[in-house]
Short mmCIF file of C-alpha atoms and ligand atoms in Angstrom, two decimals:
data_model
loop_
_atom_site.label_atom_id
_atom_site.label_comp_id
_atom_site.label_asym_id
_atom_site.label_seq_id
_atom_site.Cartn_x
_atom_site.Cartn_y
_atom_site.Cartn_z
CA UNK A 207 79.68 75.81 104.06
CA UNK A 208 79.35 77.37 100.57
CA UNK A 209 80.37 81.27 99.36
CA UNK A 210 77.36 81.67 97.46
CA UNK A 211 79.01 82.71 94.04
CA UNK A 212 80.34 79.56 94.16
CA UNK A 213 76.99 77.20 93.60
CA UNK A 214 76.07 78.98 91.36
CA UNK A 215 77.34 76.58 88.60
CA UNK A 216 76.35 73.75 86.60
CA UNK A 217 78.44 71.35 89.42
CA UNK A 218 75.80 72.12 92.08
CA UNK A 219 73.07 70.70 90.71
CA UNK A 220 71.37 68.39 92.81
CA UNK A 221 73.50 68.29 95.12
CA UNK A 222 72.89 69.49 99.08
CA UNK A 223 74.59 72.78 100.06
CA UNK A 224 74.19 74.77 103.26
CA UNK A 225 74.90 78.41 102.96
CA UNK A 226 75.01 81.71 105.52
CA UNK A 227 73.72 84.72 105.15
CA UNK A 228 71.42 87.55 105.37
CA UNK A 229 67.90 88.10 104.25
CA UNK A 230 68.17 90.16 100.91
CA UNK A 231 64.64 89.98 99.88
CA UNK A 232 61.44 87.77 100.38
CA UNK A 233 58.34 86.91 97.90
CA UNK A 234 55.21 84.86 98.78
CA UNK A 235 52.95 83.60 96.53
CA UNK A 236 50.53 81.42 97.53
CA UNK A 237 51.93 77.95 99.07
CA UNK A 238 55.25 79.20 98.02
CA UNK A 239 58.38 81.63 99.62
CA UNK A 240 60.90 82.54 97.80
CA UNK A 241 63.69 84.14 99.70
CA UNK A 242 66.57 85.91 98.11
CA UNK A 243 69.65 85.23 100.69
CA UNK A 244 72.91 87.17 99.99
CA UNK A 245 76.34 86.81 101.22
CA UNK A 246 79.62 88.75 100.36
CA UNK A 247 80.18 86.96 97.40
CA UNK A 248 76.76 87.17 95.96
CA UNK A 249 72.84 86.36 96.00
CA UNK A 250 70.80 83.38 95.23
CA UNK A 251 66.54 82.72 95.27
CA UNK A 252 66.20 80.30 98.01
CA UNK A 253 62.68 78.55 97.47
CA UNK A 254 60.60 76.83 100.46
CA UNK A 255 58.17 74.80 99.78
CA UNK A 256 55.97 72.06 101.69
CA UNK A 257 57.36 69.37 99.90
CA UNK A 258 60.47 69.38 101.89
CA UNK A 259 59.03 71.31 105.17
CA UNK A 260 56.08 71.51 107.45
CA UNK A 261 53.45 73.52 107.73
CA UNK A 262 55.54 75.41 110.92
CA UNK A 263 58.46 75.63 109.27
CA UNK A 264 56.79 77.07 106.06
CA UNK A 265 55.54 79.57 107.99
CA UNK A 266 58.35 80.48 109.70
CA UNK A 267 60.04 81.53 106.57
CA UNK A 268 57.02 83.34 104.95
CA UNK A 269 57.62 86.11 107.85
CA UNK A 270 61.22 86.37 107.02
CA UNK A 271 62.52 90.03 107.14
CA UNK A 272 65.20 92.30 105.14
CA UNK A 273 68.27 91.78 106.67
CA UNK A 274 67.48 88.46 109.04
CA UNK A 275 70.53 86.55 109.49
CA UNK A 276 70.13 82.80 108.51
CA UNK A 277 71.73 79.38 107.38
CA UNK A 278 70.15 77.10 104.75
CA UNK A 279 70.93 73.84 103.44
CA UNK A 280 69.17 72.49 100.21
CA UNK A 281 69.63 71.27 96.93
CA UNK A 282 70.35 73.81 93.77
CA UNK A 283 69.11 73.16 90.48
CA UNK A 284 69.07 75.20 87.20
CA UNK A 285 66.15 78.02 87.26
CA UNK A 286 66.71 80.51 84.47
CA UNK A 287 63.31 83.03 86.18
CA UNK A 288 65.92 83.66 88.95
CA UNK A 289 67.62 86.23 89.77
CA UNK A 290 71.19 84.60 89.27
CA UNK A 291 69.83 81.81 87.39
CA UNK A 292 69.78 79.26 89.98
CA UNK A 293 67.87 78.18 93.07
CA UNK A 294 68.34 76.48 96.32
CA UNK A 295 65.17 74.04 97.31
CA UNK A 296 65.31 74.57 100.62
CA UNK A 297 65.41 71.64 103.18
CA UNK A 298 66.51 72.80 106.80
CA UNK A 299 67.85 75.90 108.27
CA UNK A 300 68.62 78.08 111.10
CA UNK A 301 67.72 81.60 111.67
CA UNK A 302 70.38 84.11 113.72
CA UNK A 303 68.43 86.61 113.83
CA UNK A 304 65.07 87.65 112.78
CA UNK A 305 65.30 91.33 112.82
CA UNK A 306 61.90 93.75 112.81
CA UNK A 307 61.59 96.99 110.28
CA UNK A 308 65.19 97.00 109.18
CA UNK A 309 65.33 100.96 108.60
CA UNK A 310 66.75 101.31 105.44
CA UNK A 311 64.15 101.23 102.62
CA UNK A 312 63.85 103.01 99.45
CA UNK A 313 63.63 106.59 98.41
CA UNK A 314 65.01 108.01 101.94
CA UNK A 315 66.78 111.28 102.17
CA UNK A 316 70.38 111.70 102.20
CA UNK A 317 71.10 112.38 105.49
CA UNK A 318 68.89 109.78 106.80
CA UNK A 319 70.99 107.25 104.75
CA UNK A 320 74.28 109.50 105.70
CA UNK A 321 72.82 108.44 109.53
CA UNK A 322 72.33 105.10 108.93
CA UNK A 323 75.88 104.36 106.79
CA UNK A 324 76.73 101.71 109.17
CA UNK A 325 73.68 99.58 107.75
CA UNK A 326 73.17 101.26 104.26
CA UNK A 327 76.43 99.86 102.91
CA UNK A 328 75.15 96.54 103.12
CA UNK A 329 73.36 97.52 99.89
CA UNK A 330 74.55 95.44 96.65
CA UNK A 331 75.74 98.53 94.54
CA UNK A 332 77.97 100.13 98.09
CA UNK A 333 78.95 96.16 98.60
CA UNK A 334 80.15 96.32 95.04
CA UNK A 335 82.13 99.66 94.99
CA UNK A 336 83.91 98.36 98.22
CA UNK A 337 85.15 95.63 96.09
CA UNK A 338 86.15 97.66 93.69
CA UNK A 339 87.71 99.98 96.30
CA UNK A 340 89.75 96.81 97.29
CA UNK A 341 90.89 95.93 94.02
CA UNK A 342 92.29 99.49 93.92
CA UNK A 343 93.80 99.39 97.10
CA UNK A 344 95.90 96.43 95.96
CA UNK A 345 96.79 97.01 92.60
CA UNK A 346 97.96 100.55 93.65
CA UNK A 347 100.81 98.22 96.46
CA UNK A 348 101.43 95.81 93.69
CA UNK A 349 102.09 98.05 90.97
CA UNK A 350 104.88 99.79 93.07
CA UNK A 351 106.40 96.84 94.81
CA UNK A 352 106.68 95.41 91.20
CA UNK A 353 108.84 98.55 90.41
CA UNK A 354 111.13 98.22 93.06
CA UNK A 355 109.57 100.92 95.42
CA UNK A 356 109.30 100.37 99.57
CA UNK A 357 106.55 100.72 101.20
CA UNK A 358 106.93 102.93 104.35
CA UNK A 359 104.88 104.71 107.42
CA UNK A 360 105.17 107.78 109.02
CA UNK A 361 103.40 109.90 110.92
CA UNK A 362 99.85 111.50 111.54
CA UNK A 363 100.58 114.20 114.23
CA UNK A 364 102.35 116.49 112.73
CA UNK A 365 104.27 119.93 113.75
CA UNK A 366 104.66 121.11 110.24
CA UNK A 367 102.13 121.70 107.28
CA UNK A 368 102.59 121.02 103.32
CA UNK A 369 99.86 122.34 101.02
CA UNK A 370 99.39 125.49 103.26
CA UNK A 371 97.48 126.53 106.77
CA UNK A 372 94.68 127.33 105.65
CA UNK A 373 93.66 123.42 105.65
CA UNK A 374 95.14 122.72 108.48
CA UNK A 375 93.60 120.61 111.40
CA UNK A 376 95.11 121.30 114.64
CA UNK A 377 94.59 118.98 117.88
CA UNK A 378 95.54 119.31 121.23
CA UNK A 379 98.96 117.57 121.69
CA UNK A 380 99.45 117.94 125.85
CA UNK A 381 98.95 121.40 125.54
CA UNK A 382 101.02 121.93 122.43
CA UNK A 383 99.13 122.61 119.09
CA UNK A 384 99.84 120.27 116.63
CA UNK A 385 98.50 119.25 113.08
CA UNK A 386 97.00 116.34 111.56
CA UNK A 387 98.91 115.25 108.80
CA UNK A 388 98.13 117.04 105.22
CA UNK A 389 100.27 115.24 103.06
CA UNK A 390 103.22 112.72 104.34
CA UNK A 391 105.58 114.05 101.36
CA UNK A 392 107.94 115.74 103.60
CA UNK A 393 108.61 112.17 105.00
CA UNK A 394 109.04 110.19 102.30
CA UNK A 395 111.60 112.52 100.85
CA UNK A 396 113.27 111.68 104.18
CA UNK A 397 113.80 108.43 103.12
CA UNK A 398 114.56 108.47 99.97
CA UNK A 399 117.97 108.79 101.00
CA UNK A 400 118.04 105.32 102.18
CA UNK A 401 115.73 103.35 100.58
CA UNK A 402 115.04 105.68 96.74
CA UNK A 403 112.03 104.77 95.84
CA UNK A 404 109.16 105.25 98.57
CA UNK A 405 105.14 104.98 99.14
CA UNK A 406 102.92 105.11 101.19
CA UNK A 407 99.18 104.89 101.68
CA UNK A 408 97.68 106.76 104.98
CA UNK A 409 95.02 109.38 105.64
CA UNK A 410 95.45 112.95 104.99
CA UNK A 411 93.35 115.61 106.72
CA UNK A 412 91.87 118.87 104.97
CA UNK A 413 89.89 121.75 106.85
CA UNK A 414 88.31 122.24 103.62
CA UNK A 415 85.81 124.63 103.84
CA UNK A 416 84.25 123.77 100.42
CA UNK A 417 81.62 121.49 99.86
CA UNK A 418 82.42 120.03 96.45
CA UNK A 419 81.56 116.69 94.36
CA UNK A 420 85.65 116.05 95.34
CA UNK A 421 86.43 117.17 98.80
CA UNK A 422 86.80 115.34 101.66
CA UNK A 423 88.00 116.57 105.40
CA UNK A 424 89.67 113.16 105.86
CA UNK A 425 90.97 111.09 102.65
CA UNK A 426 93.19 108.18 101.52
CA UNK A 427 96.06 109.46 100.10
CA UNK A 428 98.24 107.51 98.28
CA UNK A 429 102.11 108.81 97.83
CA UNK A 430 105.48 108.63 96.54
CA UNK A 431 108.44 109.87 96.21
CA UNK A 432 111.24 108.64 94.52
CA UNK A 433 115.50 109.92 93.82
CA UNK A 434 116.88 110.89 90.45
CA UNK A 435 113.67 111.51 88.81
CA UNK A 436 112.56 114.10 87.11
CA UNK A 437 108.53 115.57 86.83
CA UNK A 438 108.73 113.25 83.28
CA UNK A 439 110.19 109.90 84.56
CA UNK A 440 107.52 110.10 87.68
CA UNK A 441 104.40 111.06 85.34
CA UNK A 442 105.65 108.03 83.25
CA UNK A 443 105.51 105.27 86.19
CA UNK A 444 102.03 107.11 87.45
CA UNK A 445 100.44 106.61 83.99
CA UNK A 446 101.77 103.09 84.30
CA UNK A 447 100.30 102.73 87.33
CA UNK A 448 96.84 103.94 86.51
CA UNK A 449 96.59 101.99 83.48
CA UNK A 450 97.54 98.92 85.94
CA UNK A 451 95.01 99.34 88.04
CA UNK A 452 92.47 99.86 85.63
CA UNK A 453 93.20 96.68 84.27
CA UNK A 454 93.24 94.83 87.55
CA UNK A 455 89.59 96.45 88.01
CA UNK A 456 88.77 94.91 84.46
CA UNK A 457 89.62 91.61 85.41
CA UNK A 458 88.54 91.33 88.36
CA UNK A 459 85.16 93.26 89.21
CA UNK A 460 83.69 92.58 85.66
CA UNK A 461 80.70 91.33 87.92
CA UNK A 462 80.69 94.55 90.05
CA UNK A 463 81.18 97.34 87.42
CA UNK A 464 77.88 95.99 85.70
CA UNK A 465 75.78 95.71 89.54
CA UNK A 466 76.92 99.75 89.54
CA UNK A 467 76.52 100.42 85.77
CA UNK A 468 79.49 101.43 84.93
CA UNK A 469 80.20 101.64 81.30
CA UNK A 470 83.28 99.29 81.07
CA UNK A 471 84.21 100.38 77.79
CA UNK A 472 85.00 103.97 79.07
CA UNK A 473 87.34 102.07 81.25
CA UNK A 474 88.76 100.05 78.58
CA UNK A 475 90.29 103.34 76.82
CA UNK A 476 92.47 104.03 79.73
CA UNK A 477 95.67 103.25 78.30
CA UNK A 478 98.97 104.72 78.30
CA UNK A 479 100.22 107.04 77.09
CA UNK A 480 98.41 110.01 78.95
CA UNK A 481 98.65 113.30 77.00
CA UNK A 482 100.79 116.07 78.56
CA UNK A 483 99.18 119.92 77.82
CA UNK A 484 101.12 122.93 79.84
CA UNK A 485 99.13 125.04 81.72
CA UNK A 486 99.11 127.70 79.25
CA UNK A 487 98.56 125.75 76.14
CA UNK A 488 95.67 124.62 78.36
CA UNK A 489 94.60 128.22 79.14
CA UNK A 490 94.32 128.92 75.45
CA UNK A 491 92.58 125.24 74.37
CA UNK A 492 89.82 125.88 77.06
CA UNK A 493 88.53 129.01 74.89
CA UNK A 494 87.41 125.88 72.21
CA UNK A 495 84.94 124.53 74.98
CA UNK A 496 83.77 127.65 75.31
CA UNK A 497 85.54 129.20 78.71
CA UNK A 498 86.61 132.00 79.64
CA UNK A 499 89.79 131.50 81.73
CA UNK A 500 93.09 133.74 81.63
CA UNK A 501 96.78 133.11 82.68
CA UNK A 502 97.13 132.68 86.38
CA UNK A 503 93.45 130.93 87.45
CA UNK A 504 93.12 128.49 89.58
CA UNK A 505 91.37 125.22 87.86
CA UNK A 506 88.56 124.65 90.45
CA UNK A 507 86.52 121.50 90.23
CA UNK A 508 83.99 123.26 87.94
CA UNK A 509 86.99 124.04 86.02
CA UNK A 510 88.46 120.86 85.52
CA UNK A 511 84.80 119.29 85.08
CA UNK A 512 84.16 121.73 81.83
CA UNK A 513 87.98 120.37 80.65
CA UNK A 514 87.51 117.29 80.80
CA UNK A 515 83.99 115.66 80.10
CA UNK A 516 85.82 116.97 76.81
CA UNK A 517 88.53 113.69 77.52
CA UNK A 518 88.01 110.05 77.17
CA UNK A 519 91.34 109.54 79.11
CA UNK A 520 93.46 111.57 81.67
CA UNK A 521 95.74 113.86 80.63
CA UNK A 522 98.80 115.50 82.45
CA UNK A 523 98.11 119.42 82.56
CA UNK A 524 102.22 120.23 83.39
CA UNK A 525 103.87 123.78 83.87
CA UNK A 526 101.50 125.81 86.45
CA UNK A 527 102.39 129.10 87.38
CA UNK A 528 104.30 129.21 90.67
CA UNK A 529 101.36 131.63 92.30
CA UNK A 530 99.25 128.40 92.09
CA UNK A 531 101.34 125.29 94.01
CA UNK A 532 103.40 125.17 97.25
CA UNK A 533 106.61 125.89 98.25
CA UNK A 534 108.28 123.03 97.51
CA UNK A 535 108.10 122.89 93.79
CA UNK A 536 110.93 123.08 91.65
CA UNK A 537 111.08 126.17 89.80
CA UNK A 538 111.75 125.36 85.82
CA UNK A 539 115.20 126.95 85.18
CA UNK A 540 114.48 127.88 81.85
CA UNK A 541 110.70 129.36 82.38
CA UNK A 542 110.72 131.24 84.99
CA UNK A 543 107.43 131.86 86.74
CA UNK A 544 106.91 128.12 86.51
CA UNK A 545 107.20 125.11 87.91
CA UNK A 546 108.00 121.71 87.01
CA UNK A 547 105.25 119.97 88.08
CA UNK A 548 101.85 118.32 86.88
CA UNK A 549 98.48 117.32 88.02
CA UNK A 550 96.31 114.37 86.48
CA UNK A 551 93.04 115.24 85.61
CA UNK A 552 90.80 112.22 84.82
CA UNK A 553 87.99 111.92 81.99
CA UNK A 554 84.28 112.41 81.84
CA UNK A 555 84.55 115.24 83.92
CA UNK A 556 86.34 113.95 86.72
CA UNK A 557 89.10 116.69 87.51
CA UNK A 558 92.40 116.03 89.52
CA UNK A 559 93.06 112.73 90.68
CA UNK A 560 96.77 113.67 91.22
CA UNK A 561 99.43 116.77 92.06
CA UNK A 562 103.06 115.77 91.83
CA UNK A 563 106.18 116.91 90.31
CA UNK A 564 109.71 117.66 91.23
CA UNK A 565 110.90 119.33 94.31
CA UNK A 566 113.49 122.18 95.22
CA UNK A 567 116.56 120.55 95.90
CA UNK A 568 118.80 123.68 96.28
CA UNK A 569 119.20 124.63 100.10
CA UNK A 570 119.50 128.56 99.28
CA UNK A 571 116.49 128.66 96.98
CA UNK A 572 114.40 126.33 99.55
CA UNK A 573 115.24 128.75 102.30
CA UNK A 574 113.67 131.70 100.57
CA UNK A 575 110.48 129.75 99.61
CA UNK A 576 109.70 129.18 103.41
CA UNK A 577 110.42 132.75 103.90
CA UNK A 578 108.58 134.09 101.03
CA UNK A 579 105.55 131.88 102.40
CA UNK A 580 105.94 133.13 106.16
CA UNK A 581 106.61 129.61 106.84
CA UNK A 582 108.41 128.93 110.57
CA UNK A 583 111.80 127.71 109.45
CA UNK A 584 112.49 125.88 112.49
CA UNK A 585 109.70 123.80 111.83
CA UNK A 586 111.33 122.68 108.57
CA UNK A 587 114.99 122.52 110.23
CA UNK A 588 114.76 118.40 109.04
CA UNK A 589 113.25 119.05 105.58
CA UNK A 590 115.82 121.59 105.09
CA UNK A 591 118.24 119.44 106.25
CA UNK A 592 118.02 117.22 103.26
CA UNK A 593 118.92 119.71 101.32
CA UNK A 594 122.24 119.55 103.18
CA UNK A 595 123.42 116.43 103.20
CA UNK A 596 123.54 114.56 99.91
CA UNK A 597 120.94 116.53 98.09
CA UNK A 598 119.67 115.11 95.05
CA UNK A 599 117.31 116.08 92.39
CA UNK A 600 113.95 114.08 92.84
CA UNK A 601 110.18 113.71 92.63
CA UNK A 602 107.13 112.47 93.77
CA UNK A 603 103.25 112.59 94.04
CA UNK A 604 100.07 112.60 95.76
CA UNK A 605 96.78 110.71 94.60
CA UNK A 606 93.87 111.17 96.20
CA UNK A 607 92.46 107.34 96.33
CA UNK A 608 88.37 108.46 96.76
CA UNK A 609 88.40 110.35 93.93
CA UNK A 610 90.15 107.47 91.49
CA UNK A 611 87.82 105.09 93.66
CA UNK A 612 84.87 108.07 92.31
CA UNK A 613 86.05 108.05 88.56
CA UNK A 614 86.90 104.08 88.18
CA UNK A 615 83.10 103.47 89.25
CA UNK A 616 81.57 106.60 87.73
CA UNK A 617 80.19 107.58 90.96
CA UNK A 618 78.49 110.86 91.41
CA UNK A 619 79.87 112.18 94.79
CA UNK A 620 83.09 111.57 96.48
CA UNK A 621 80.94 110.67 99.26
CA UNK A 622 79.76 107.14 97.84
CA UNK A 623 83.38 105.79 97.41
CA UNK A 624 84.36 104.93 100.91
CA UNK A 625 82.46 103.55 103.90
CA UNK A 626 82.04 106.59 106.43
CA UNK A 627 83.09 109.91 104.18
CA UNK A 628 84.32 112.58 106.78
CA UNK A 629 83.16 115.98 105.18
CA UNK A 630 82.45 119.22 106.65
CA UNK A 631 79.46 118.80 108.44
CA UNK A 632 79.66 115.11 109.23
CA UNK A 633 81.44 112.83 111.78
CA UNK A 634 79.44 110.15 112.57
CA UNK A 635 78.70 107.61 112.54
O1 LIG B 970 97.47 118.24 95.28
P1 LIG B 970 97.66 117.86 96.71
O2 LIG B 970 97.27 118.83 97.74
O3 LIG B 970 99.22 117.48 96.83
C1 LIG B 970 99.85 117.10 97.96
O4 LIG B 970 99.34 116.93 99.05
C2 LIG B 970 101.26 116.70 97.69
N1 LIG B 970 102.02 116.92 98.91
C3 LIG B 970 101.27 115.27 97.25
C4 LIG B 970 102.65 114.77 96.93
O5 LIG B 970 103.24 115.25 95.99
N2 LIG B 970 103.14 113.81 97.68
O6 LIG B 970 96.91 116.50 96.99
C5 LIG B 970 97.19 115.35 96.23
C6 LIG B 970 95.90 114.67 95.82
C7 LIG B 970 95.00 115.51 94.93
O7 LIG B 970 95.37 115.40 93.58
C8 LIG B 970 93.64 114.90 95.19
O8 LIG B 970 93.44 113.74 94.39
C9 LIG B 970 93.73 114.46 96.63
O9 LIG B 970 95.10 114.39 96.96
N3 LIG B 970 93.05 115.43 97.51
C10 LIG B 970 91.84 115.21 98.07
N4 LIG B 970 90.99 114.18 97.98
C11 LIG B 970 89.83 114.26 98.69
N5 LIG B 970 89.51 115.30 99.47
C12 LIG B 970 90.33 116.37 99.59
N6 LIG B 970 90.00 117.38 100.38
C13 LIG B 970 91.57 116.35 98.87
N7 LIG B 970 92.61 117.21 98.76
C14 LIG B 970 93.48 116.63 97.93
#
């Protein structure tokens, strides 16, 4: 049995192959079916004609549907009119399945499509992105276990919250109220004390009541945390990072950027260095494209859109006012009302891709931020904790892998970059 992007190659020809896979498309003209058969690897014209079948079998395959499951064996020779430039003369084969009015066809609304995901995402462009998706996934693993990070798991049910209760899922816990997990910093600065350099990758959970380009209710979140380093040294390794993944994606889904149309020369810019603006000097550079924004806003995704289709390649925005982030953040000791911290904000529009910076390492000063915030210290009697045993300065991050999954393949909608996209009004299937 053949992957399908395998024959197609010069060392095929004329010689028998049998391949699997599902009906992708079907043509008949005349004596003659052609039948476009794809697998995960590809898709190749299959051609059935009566020099190599009978007048059952020819039929047989003329009433082929989308979406049939099937084997067939034949021989491949060079057909540049094809769609992949080959094609498979077939000889025998067996059909699975032969399926009736497969229900996804062209031009159907969004939630129809939304209600079918299970078989829409069979389509070449999703099959594509999932690749891509993949490629992501791994890079993002490799890239950290090259730098000497562990990679580590901890929990979904939570009793505490990070970015703030408004956002906050709770479930039932026997008869306790609990919270799916926002963010699993807290954790991995629990074990940075062993092991100094953490991540993890492991859904995060948002009662986002906004219906954005950018928002989902259930994402993959991709974190670290890591002792000794300051907001600089941890913006350094995550511009590192992104600029190894984009290559990986460059080598490897060359085939798949073009099925989506992505522009791979956008992608080909996305080098390191990333340019690092502060908040303020950001404030006043936003009044060149034309905005109207003062100390102390919160960048919004129509914000950050307005920025940066102005950007070929992310940039660091560094320095926010403490209003606008958590509790945790490390106040800057020599501008105070801010905070050492940064978010990446990715080009052509894209917005925030990640929040990070250093955290408040000082047991007195982290005391008064969960009061401040009316924040249930007893919750935080671990996290706190760590502030009193061995503290040490550190940092870490949070990158929200849908949206770089949204901005590596130009997508428009945060909602095209993973299988089954939990949002607001939308669970199943
Ligand atoms: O900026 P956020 O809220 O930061 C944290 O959760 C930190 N505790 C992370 C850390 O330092 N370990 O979220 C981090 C990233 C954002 O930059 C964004 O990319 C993504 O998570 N994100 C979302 N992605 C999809 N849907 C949502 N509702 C998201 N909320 C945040």
């Amino acid at each position: 049995m053949e992957k399908i992007k395998n024959i197609l190659s010069d060392d095929f020809i004329n010689s028998d192959v049998t391949i699997h896979g599902w009906v992708y498309r079907t043509r008949s003209s005349g004596k003659i079916t052609f039948i476009i058969l794809r697998d995960s690897s590809g898709i190749i014209q299959c051609i059935a004609n009566s020099v190599n079948l009978n007048e059952e079998q020819m039929k047989e395959l003329s009433s082929m549907t989308i979406e049939s499951s099937m084997e067939i064996t034949g021989s491949i020779k060079k057909e540049t009119r094809a769609i992949t430039g080959y094609e498979l003369a077939i000889k025998s084969y067996k059909i699975y399945e032969r399926n009736e009015n497969f229900p996804i066809t062209k031009d159907l609304g969004e939630e129809f499509l939304l209600d079918n995901r299970h078989l829409w995402l069979r389509s070449r462009e999703f099959t594509s992105v999932l690749k891509i998706r993949s490629t992501i996934f791994q890079a993002f693993s490799d890239f950290f276990y090259k730098n000497d990070y562990y990679q580590v798991q901890a929990p979904m049910l939570v009793s505490t919250a990070t970015e703030g209760g408004s956002t906050l899922f709770t479930v039932d816990f026997f008869g306790e109220k609990v919270n799916l997990t926002q963010s699993t910093q807290f954790y991995l600065e629990t074990l940075i004390y062993s092991l100094e350099k953490v991540f993890t990758i492991a859904p995060s959970f948002r009662a986002e009541k906004s219906r954005t380009r950018r928002h989902l209710t259930e994402y993959w979140h991709a974190e670290a945390e890591v002792a000794w380093y300051s907001n600089e040294d941890m913006m350094r390794d995550e511009e590192q990072m992104i600029g190894y993944i984009i290559d990986q994606v460059i080598k490897n889904n060359e085939e798949d950027l073009k099925i989506i149309n992505r522009d791979i020369n956008m992608l080909k810019k996305i080098k390191p260095p990333f340019q690092r603006i502060k908040y303020r000097d950001l404030i006043e550079m936003s009044k060149q494209f034309g905005m109207n924004l003062k100390y102390g806003d919160d960048l919004g995704a129509d914000e950050e859109y307005s920025i940066m289709i102005n950007f070929d390649k992310p940039i660091f925005v560094t320095d926010y006012p403490e209003s606008l982030k958590t509790f945790y953040h490390r106040p800057d000791p020599d501008n105070p009302g801010e905070i050492l911290c940064h978010d990446m904000l990715a080009p052509e529009g894209y917005g925030e891709v990640i929040g990070g910076g250093e955290r408040i390492y000082d047991l007195n000063q982290l005391m008064e931020r969960i009061k401040n915030n009316d924040l249930n210290e007893e919750n935080y009697y671990w996290y706190l904790d760590l502030r009193k045993y061995g503290s040490i300065p550190h940092s870490g991050f949070g990158l929200g892998m849908d949206r770089l999954v949204t901005w590596i393949c130009g997508l428009k909608n945060i909602k095209e970059s993973l299988p089954y996209p939990r949002t607001i009004r939308r669970i199943k299937p």
